[in-house]
XYZ file of C-alpha atoms in Angstrom:
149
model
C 0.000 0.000 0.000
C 1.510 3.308 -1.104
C 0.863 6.726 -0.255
C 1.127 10.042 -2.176
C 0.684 13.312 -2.090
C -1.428 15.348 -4.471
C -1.486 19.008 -4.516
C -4.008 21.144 -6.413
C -1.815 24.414 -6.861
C -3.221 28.151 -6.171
C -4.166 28.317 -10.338
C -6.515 24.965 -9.769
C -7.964 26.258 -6.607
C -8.406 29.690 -8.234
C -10.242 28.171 -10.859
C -12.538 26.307 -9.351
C -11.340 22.651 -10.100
C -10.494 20.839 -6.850
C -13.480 19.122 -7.010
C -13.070 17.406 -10.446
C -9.736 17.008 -9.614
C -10.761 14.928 -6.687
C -13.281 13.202 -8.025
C -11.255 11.576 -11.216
C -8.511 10.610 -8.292
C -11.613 8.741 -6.080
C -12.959 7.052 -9.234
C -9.900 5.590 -10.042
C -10.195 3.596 -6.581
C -7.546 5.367 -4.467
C -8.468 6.240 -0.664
C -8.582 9.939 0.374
C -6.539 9.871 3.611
C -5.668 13.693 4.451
C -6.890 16.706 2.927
C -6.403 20.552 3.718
C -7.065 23.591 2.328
C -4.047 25.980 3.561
C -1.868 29.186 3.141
C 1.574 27.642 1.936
C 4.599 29.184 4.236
C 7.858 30.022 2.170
C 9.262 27.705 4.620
C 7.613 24.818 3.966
C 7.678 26.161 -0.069
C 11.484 25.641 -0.027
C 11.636 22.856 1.684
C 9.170 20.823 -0.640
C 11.012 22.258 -3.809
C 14.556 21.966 -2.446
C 15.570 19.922 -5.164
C 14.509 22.783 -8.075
C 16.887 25.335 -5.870
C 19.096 27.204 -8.386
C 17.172 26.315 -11.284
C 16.258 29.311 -13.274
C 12.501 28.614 -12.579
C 13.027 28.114 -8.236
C 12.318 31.705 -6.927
C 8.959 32.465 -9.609
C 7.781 28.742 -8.458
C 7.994 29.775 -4.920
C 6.192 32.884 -5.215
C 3.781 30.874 -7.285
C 3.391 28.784 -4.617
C 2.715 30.803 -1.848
C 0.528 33.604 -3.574
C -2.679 31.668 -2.893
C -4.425 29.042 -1.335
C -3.287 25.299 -2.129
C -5.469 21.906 -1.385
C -3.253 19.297 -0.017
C -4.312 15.615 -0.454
C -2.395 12.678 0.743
C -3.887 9.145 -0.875
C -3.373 6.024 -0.473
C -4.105 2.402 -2.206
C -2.041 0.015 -4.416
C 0.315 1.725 -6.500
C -1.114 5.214 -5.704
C 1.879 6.896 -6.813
C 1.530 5.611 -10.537
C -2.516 6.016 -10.214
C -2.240 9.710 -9.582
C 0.387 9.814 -11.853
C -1.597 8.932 -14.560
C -4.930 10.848 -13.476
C -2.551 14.187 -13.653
C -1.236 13.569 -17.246
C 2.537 14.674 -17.946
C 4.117 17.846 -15.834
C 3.915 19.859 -19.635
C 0.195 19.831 -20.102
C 0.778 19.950 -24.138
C 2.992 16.700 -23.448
C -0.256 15.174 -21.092
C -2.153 12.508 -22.794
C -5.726 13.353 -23.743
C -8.115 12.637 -20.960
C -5.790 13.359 -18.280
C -6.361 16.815 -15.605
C -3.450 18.541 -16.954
C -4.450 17.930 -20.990
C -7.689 18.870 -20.566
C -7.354 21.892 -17.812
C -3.720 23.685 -18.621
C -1.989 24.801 -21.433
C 1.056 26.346 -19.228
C 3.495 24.558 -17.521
C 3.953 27.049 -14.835
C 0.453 26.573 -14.559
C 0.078 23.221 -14.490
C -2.597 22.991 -11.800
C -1.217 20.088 -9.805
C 2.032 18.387 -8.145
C 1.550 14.311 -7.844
C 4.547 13.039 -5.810
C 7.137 11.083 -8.301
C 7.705 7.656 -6.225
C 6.546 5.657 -3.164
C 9.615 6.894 -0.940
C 8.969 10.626 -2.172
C 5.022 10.111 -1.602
C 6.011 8.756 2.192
C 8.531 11.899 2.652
C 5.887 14.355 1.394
C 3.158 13.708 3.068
C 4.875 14.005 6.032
C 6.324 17.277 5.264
C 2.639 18.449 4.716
C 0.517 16.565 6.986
C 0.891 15.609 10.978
C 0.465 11.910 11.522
C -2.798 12.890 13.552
C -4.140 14.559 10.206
C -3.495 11.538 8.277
C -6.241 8.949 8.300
C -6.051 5.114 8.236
C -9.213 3.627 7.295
C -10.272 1.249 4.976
C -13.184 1.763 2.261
C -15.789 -0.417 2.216
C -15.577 -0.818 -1.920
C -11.203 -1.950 -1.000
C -12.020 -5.362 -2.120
C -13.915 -4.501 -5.158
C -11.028 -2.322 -6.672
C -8.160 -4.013 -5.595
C -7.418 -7.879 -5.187
């Protein structure tokens, strides 16, 4: 069992798609475990996008970041990383196949609505760099056996 985090980014919460967004995540089976809608601190900005720092891109991405409100999800289910993965479409949204969030919502890549964590050890790390273990959830959904074997 993996989990990830998914972030809907201030341009997806500004326009009104959190709930689509989460609802083509659910569908797919996965199980909501955290969710927050929050103020991003620089702080916790730069630490989440330490690895961009000195990029060309790093300082506009963190005032990107932190200019509105975010929705934080953490999910969780078999191969949750790849699931969301897929349900977000490519970080490019003109390189996102069609049917995916970022294909058929963005056209920008600094725009690109969402952040889906990359792997099972990075999903771990980031949820715990945006959740506490007390917001986190462990349940199991009554439909578990019908989606996954």
């Amino acid at each position: 069992m993996e989990t990830t985090l998914l972030l809907v980014k201030p341009d997806g919460v500004q326009r009104g798609l959190v709930g689509e967004i989460l609802g083509r995540v659910e569908r797919r089976g996965l199980r909501l475990s955290a969710l927050k809608l929050m103020h991003v601190s620089r702080s916790l900005a730069e630490q989440h996008y330490a690895i961009h720092k000195g990029k060309p891109f790093y300082n506009g991405l963190i005032d990107y970041i932190v200019s509105a409100p975010v929705v934080a999800m953490a999910w969780s289910g078999n191969k949750a990383v790849e699931a969301v993965r897929q349900v977000l479409g490519a970080t490019n949204p003109t390189q996102a196949a069609p049917g995916t969030v970022r294909a058929d919502f963005a056209i920008d890549i600094g725009r690109n609505l969402t952040h889906g964590s990359d792997s099972a050890e990075n999903g771990a790390a980031e949820v715990a760099l945006w959740f506490t273990t007390a917001e986190v959830q462990q349940w199991q959904a009554a439909n578990a056996a019908w989606v996954f074997e």
